[in-house]
PDB file of C-alpha atoms and ligand atoms in Angstrom:
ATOM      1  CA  UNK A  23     -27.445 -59.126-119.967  1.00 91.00           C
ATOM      2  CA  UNK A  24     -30.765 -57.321-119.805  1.00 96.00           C
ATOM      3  CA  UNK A  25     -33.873 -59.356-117.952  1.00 98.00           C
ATOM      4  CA  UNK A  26     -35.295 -58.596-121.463  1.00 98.00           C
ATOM      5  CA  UNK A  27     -32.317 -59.925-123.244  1.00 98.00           C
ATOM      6  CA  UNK A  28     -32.306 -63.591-120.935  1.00 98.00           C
ATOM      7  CA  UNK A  29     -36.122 -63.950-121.699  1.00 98.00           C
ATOM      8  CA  UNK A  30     -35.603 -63.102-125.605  1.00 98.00           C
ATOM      9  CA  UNK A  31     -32.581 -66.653-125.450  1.00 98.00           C
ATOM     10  CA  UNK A  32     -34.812 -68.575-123.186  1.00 98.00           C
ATOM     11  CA  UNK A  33     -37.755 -68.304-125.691  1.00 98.00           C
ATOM     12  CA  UNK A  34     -35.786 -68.403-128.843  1.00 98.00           C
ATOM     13  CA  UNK A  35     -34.458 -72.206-127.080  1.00 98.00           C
ATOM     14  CA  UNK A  36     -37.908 -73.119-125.706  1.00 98.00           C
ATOM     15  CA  UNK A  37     -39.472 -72.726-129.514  1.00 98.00           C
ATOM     16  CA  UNK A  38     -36.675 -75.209-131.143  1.00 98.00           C
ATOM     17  CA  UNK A  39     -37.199 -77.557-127.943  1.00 98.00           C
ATOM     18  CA  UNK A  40     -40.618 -77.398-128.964  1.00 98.00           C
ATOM     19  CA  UNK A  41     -39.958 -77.838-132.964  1.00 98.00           C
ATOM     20  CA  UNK A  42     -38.246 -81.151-131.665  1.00 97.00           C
ATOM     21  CA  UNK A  43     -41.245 -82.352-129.639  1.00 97.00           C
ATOM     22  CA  UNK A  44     -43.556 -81.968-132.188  1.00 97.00           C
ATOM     23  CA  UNK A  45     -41.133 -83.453-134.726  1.00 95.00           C
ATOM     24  CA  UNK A  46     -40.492 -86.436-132.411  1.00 94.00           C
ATOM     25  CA  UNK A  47     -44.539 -87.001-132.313  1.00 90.00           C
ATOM     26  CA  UNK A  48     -44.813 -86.965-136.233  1.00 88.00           C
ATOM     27  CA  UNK A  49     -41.491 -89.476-136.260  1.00 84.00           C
ATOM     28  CA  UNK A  50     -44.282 -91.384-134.080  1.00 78.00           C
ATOM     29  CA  UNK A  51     -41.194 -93.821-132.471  1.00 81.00           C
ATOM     30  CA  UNK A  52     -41.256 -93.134-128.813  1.00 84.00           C
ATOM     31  CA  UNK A  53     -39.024 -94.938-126.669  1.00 88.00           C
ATOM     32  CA  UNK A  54     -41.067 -95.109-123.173  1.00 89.00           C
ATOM     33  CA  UNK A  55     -39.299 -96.017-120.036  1.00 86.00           C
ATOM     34  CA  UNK A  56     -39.897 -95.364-116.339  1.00 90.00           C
ATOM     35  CA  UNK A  57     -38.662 -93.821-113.703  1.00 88.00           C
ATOM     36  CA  UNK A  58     -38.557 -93.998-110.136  1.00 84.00           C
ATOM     37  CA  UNK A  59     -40.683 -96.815-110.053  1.00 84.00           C
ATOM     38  CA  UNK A  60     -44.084 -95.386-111.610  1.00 86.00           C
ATOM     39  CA  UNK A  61     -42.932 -92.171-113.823  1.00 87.00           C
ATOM     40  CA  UNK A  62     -43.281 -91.837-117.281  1.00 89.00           C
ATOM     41  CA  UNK A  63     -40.365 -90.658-119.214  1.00 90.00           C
ATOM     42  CA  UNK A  64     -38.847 -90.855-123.214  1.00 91.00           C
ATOM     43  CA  UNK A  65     -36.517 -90.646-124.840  1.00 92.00           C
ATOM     44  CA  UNK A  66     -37.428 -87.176-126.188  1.00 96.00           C
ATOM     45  CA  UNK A  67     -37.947 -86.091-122.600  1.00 96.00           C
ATOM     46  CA  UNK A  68     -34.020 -86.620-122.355  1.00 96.00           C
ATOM     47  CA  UNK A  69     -32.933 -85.629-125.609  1.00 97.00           C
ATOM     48  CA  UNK A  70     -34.981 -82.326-125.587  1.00 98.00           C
ATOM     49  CA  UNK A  71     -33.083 -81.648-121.847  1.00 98.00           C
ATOM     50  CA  UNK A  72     -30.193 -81.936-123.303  1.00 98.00           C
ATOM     51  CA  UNK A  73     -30.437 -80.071-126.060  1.00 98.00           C
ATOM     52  CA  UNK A  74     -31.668 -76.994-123.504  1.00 98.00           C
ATOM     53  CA  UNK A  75     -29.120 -77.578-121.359  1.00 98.00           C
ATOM     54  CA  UNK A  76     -26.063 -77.806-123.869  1.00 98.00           C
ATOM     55  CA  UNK A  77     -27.658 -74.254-124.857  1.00 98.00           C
ATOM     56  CA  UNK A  78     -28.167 -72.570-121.803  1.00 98.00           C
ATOM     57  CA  UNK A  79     -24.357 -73.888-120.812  1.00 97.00           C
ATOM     58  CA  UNK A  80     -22.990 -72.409-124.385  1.00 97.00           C
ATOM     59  CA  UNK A  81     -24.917 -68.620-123.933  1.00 97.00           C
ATOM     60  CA  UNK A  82     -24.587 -68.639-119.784  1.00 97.00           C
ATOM     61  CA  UNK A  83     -21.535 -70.616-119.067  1.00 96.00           C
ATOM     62  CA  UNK A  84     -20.970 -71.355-115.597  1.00 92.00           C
ATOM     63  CA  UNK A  85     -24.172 -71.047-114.591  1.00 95.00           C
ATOM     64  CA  UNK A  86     -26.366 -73.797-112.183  1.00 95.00           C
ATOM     65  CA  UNK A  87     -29.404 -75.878-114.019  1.00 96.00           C
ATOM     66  CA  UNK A  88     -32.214 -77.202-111.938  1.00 96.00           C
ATOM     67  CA  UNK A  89     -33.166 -79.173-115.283  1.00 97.00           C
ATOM     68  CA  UNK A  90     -35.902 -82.859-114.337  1.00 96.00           C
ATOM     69  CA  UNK A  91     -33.811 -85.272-116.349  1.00 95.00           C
ATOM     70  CA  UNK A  92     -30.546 -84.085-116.364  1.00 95.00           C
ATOM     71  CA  UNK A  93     -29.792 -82.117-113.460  1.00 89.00           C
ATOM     72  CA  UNK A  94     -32.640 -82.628-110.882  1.00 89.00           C
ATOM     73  CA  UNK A  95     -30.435 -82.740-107.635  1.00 87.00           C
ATOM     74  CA  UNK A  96     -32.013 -79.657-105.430  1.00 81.00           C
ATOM     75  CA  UNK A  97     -29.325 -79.211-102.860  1.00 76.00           C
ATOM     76  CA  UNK A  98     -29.079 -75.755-104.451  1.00 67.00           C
ATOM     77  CA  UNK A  99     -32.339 -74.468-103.857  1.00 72.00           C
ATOM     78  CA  UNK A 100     -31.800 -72.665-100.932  1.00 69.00           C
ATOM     79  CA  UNK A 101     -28.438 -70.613-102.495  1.00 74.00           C
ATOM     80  CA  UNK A 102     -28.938 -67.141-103.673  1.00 83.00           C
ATOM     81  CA  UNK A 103     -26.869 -67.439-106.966  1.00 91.00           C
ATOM     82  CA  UNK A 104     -28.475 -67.517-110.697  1.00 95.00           C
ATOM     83  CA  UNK A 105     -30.208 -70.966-111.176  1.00 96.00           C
ATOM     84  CA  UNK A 106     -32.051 -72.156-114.241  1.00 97.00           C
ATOM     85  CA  UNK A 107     -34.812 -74.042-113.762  1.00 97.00           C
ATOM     86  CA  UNK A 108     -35.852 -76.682-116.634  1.00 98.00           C
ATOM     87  CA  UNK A 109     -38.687 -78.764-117.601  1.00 98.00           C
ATOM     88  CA  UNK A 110     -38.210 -80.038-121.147  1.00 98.00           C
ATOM     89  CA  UNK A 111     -41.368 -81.517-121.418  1.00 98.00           C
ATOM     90  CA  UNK A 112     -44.337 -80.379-118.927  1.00 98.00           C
ATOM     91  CA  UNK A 113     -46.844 -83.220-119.745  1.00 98.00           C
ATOM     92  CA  UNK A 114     -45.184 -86.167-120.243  1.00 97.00           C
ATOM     93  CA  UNK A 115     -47.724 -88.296-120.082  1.00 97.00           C
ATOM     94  CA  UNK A 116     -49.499 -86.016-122.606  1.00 97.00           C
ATOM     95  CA  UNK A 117     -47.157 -86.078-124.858  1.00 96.00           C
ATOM     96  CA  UNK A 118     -47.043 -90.095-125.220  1.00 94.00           C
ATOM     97  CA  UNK A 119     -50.594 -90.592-125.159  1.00 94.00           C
ATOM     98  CA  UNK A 120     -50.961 -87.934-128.051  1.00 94.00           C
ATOM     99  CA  UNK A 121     -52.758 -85.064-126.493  1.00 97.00           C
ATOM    100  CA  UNK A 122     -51.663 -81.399-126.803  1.00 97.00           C
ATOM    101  CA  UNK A 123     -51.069 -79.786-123.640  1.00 98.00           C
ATOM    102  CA  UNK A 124     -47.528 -80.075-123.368  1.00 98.00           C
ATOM    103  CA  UNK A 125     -45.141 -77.601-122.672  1.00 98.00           C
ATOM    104  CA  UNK A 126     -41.058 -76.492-122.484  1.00 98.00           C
ATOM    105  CA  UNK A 127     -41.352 -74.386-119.440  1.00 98.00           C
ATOM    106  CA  UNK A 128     -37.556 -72.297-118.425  1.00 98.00           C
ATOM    107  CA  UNK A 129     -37.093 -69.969-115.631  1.00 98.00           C
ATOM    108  CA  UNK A 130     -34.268 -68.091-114.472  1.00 98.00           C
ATOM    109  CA  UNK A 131     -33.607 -67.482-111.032  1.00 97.00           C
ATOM    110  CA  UNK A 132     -31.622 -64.780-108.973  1.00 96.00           C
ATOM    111  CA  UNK A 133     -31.121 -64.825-104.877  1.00 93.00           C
ATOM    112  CA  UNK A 134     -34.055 -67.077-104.581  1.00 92.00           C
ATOM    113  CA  UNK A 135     -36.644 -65.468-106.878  1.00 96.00           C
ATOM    114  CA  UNK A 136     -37.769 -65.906-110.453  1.00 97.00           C
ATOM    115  CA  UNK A 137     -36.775 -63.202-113.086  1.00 98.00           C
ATOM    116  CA  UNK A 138     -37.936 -64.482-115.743  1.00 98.00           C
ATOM    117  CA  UNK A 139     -39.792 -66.954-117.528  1.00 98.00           C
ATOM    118  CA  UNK A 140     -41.168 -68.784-120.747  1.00 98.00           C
ATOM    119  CA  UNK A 141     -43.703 -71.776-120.609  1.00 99.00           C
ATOM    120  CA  UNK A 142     -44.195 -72.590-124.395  1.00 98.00           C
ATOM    121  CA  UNK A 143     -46.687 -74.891-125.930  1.00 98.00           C
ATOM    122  CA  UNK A 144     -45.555 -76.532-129.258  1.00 98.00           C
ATOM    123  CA  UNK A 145     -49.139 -77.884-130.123  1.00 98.00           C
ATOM    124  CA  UNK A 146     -51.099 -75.570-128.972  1.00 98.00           C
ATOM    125  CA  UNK A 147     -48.904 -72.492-130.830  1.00 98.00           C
ATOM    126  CA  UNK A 148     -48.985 -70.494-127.423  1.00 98.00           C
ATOM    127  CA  UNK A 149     -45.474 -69.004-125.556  1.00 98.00           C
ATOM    128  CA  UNK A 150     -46.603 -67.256-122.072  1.00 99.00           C
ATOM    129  CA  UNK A 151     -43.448 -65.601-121.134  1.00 98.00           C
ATOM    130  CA  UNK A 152     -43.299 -62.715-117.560  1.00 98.00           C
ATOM    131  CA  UNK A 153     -40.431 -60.818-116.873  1.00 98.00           C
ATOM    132  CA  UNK A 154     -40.398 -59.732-112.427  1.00 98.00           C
ATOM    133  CA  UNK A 155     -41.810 -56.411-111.817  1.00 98.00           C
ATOM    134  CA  UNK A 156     -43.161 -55.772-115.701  1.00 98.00           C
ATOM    135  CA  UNK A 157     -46.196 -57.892-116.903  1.00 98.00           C
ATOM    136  CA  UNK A 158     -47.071 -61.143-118.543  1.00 98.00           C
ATOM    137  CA  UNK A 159     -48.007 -62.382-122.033  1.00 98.00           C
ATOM    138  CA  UNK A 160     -49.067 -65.076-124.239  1.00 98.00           C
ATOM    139  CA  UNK A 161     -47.439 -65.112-128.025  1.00 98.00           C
ATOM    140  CA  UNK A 162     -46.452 -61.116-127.340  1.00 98.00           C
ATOM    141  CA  UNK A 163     -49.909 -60.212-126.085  1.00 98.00           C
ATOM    142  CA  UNK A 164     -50.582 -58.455-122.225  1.00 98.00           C
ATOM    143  CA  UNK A 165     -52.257 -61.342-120.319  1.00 98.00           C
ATOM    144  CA  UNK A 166     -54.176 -60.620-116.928  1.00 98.00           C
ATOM    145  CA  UNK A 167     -56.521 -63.333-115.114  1.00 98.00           C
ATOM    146  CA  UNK A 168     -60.154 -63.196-114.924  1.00 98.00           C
ATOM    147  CA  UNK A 169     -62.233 -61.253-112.836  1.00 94.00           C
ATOM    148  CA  UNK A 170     -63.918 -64.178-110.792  1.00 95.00           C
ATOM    149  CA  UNK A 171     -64.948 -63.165-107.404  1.00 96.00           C
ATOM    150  CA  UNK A 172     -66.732 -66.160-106.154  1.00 96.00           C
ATOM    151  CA  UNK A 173     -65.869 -69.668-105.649  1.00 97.00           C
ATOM    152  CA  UNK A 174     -68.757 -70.757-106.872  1.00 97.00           C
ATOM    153  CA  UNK A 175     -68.112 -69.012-109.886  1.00 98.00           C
ATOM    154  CA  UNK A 176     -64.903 -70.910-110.440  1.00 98.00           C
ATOM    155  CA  UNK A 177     -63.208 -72.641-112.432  1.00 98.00           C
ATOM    156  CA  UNK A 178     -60.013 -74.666-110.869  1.00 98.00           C
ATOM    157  CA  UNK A 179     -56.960 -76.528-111.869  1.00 98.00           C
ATOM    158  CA  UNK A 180     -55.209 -79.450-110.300  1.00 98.00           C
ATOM    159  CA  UNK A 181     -53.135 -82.174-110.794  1.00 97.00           C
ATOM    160  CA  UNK A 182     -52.204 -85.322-109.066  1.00 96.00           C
ATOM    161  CA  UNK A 183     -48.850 -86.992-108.308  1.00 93.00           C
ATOM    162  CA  UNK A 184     -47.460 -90.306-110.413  1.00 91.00           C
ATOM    163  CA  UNK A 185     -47.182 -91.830-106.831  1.00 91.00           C
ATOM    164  CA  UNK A 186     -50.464 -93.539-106.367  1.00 91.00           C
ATOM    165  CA  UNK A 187     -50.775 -94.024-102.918  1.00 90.00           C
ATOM    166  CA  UNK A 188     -50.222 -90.342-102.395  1.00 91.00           C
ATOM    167  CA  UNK A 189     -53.377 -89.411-104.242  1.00 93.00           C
ATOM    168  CA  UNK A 190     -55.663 -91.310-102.188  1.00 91.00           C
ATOM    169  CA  UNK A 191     -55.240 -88.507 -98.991  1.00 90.00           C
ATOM    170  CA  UNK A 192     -56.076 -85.767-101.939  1.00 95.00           C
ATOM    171  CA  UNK A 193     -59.645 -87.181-102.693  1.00 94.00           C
ATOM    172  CA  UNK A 194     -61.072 -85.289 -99.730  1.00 94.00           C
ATOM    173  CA  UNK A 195     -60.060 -81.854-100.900  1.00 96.00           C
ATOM    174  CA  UNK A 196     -61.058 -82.776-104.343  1.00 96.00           C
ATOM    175  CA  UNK A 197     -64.599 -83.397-102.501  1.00 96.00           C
ATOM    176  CA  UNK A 198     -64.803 -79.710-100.758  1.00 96.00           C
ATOM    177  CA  UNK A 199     -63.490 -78.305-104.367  1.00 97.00           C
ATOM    178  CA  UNK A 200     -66.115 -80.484-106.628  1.00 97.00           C
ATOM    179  CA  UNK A 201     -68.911 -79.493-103.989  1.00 96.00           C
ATOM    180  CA  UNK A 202     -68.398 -75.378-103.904  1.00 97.00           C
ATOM    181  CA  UNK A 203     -66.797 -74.476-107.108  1.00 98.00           C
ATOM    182  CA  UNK A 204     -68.118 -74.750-110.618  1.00 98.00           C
ATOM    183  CA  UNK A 205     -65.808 -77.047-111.383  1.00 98.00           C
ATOM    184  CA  UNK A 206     -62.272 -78.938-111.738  1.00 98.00           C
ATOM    185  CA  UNK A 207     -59.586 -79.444-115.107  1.00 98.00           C
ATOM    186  CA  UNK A 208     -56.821 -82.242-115.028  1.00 98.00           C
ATOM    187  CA  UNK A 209     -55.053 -80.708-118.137  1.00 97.00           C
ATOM    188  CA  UNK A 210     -52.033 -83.022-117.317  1.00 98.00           C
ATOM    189  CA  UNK A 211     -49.240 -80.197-117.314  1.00 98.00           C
ATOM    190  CA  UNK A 212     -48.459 -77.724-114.013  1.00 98.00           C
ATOM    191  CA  UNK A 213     -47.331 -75.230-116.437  1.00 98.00           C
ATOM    192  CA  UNK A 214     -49.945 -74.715-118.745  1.00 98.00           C
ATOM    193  CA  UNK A 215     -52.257 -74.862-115.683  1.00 98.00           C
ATOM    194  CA  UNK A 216     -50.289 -71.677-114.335  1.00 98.00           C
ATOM    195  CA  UNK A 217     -50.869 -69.860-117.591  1.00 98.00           C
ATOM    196  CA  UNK A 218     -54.383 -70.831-118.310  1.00 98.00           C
ATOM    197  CA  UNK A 219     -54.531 -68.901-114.446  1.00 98.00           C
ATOM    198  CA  UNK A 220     -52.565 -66.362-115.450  1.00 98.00           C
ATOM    199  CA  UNK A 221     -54.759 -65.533-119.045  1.00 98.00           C
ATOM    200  CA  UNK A 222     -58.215 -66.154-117.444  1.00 98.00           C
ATOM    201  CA  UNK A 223     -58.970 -69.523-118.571  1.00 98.00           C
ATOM    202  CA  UNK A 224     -58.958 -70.924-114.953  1.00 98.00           C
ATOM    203  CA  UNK A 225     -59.612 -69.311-111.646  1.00 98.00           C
ATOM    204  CA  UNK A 226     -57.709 -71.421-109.303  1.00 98.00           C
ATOM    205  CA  UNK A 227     -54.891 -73.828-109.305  1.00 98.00           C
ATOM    206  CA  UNK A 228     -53.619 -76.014-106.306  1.00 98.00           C
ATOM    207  CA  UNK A 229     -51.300 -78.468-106.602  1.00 98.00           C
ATOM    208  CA  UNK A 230     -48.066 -79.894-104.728  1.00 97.00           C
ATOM    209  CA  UNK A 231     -45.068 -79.960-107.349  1.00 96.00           C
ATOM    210  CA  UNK A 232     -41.038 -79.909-108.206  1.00 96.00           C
ATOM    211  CA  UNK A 233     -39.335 -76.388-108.948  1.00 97.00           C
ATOM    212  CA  UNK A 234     -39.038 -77.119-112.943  1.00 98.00           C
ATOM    213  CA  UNK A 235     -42.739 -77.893-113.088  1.00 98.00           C
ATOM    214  CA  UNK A 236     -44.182 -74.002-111.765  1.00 98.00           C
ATOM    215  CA  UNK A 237     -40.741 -72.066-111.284  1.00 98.00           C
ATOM    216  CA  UNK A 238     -42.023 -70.005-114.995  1.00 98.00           C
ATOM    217  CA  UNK A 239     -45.573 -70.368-114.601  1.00 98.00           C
ATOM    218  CA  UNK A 240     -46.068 -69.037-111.088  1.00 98.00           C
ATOM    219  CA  UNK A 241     -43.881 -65.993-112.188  1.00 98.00           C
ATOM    220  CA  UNK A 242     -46.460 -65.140-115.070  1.00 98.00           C
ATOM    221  CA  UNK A 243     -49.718 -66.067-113.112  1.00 98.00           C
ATOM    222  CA  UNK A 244     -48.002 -63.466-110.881  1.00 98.00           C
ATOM    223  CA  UNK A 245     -47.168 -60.505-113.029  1.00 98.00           C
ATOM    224  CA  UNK A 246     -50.864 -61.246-115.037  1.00 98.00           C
ATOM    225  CA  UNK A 247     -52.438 -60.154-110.994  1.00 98.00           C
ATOM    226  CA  UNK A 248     -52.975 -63.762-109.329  1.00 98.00           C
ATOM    227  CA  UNK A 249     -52.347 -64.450-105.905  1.00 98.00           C
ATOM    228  CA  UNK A 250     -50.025 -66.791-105.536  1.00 98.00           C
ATOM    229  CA  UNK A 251     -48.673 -68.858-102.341  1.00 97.00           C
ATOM    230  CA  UNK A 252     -49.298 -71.976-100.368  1.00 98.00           C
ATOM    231  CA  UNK A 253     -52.055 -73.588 -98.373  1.00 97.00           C
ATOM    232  CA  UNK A 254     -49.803 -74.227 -95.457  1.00 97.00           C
ATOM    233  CA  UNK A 255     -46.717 -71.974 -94.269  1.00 93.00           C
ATOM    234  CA  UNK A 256     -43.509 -73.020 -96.002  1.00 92.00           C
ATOM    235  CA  UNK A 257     -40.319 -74.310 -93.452  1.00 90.00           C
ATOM    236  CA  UNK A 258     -37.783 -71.284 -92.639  1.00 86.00           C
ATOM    237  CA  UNK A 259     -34.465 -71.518 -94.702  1.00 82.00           C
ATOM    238  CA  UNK A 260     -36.109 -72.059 -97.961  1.00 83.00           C
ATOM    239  CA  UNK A 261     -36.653 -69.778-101.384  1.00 88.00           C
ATOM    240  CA  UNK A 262     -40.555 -69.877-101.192  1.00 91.00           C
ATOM    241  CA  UNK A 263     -40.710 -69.001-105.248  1.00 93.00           C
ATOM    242  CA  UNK A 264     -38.899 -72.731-105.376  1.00 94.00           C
ATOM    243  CA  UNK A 265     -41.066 -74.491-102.936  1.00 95.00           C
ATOM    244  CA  UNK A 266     -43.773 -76.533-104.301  1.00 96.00           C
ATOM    245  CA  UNK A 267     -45.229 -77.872-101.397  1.00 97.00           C
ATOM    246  CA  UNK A 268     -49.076 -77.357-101.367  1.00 97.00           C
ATOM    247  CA  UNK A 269     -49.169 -73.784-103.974  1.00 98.00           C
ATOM    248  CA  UNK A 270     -51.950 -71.865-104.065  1.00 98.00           C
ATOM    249  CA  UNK A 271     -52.228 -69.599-107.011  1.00 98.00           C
ATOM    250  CA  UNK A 272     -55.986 -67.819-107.731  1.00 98.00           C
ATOM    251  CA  UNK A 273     -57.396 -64.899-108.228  1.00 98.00           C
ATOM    252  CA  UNK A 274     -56.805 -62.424-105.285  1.00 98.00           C
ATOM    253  CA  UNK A 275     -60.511 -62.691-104.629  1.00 98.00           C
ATOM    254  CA  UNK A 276     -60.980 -66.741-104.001  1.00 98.00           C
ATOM    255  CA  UNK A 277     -57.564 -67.155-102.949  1.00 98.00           C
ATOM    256  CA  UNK A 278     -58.555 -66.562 -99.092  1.00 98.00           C
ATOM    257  CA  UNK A 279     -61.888 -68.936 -99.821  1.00 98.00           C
ATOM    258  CA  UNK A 280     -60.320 -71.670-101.825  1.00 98.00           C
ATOM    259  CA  UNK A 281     -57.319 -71.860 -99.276  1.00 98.00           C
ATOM    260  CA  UNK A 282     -59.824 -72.381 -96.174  1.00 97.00           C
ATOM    261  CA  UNK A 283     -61.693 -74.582 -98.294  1.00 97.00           C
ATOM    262  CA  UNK A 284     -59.036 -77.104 -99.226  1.00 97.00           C
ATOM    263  CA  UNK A 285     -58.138 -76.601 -95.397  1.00 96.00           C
ATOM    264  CA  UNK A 286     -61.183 -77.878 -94.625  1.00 95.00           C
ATOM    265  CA  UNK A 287     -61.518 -81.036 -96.961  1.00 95.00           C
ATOM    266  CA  UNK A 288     -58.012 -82.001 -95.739  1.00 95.00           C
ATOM    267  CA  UNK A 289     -59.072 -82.340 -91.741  1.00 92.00           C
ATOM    268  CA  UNK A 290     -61.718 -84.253 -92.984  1.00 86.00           C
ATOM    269  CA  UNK A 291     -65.105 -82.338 -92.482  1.00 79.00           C
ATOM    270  CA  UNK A 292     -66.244 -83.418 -96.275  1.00 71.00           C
ATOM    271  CA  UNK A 293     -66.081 -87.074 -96.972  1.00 60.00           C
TER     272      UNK A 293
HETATM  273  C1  IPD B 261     -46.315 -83.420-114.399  1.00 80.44           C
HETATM  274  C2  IPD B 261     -47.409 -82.511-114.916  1.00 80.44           C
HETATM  275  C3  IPD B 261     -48.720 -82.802-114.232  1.00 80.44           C
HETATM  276  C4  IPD B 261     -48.607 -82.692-112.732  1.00 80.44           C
HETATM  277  C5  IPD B 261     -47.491 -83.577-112.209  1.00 80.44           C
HETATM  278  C6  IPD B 261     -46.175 -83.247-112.899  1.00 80.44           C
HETATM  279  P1  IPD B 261     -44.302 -84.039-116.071  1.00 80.44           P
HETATM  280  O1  IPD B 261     -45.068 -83.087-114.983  1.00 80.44           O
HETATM  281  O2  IPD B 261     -47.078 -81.162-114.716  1.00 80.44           O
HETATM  282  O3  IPD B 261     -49.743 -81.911-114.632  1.00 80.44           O
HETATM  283  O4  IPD B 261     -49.832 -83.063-112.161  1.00 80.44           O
HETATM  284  O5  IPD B 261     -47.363 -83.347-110.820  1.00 80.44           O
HETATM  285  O6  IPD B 261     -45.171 -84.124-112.428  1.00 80.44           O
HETATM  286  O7  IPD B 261     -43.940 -85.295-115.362  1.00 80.44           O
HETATM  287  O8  IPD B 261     -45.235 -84.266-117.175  1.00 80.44           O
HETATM  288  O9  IPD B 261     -43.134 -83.205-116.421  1.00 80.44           O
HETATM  289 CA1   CA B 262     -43.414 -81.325-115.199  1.00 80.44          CA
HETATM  290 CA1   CA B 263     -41.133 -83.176-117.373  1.00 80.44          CA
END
């Protein structure tokens, strides 16, 4: 199957994931449980998993799933045969407290790097799909990011984990960001934040992250012209496209600015 011909199935399953998550919202009876110890999940998180999964298994048989409810064991990160990588619903906590950025976000994965992939937003009617090596696009449309130069120009995008005592240590970089760019979004899903690099609507995104929540997005920020990478070197022995420790995704101009910048609110020099 053509690259062209994955992306095509992917999208066709991430718009009836999506029909289901909408669907679900209007039903308005969300069962809300969580998970390891502070994270959000429903019932429609694991029913719309499932539903992708049973698909991808029927049209790909045989083939590994990286999926966050079902399947979320990463020992196979570091092998070099196909992977899909699944969030079912990007935004969890969106999507329970009724706003609209939420998204189905599937990425296919050969020897380590993204091929493909389709981050699709149910409320907001936008599907950002890129395909490795030949562009990006939002609902069938050529996407590329914005021409922002200057940090102080920019607009950035972050997020912060469910794991409150780790957010505490990112306060300081917030600080550095709030005090030399124009200014920061908390849209409350990775992947939408990866698009809304990759079509112009934000500059910058930084973030630290799991493999279903940027595996699609950081492939179509990429092909739309960001920079993409992390704020400190990734360990040996491990497929960088997969590794969400610390990314760094801008436009190629701030990239080199923003990433000394967070450096610099990390060792402490802002308060
Ligand atoms: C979360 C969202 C959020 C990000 C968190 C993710 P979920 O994914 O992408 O924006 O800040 O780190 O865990 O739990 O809604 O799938
Ligand atoms: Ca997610
Ligand atoms: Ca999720």
């Amino acid at each position: 199957m053509t690259l062209e011909e994955r992306l095509e199935q992917a999208t066709r399953i991430a718009h009836e994931a999506g029909r289901r998550i909408r669907a679900a919202r209007e039903g308005g009876s969300l069962q809300r449980n969580i998970k390891h110890g502070n994270e959000l999940v429903t019932d429609i998180d694991v029913a719309v998993d499932r539903y992708i999964s049973e698909q991808l298994e029927s049209l790909f048989p045989g083939e590994a799933r990286l999926t966050e409810e079902l399947s979320p064991d990463r020992r196979d990160l570091s092998d070099e045969k196909p992977l899909w990588v699944v969030d079912p619903i990007d935004g969890t906590v969106n999507f329970a407290h009724g706003h609209h950025h939420v998204a189905v976000s599937i990425a296919w994965v050969d020897k380590g790097r993204v091929q493909v992939g389709v981050v699709h937003a149910p409320f907001l009617e936008e599907t950002f799909t890129g395909i490795r090596g030949s562009g990006a696009w939002c609902n069938d449309e050529p996407i590329s990011v914005s021409g922002t130069r200057e940090l102080d120009a920019s607009l950035i995008g972050t997020g912060f984990p469910y794991d409150r005592d780790a957010r505490f240590p990112l306060l300081r970089r917030l600080h550095a960001v709030l005090e030399n760019c124009r200014d920061i979004r908390r849209n409350g899903a990775a992947a939408l934040d990866l698009c809304a690099v990759a079509c112009g609507r934000l500059d910058g995104y930084y973030e630290s992250c799991s493999p279903w929540d940027f595996a699609a997005g950081l492939l179509i920020a990429r092909e739309a012209g960001a920079r993409t990478g992390h704020v400190y070197d990734c360990p040996e022995g491990i497929a960088t496209e997969l590794y969400g420790e610390n990314l760094l995704v801008c436009t190629p101009e701030i990239y080199s600015p923003l990433k000394s910048l967070i450096k610099k609110g990390d060792s402490g020099q802002y308060r």
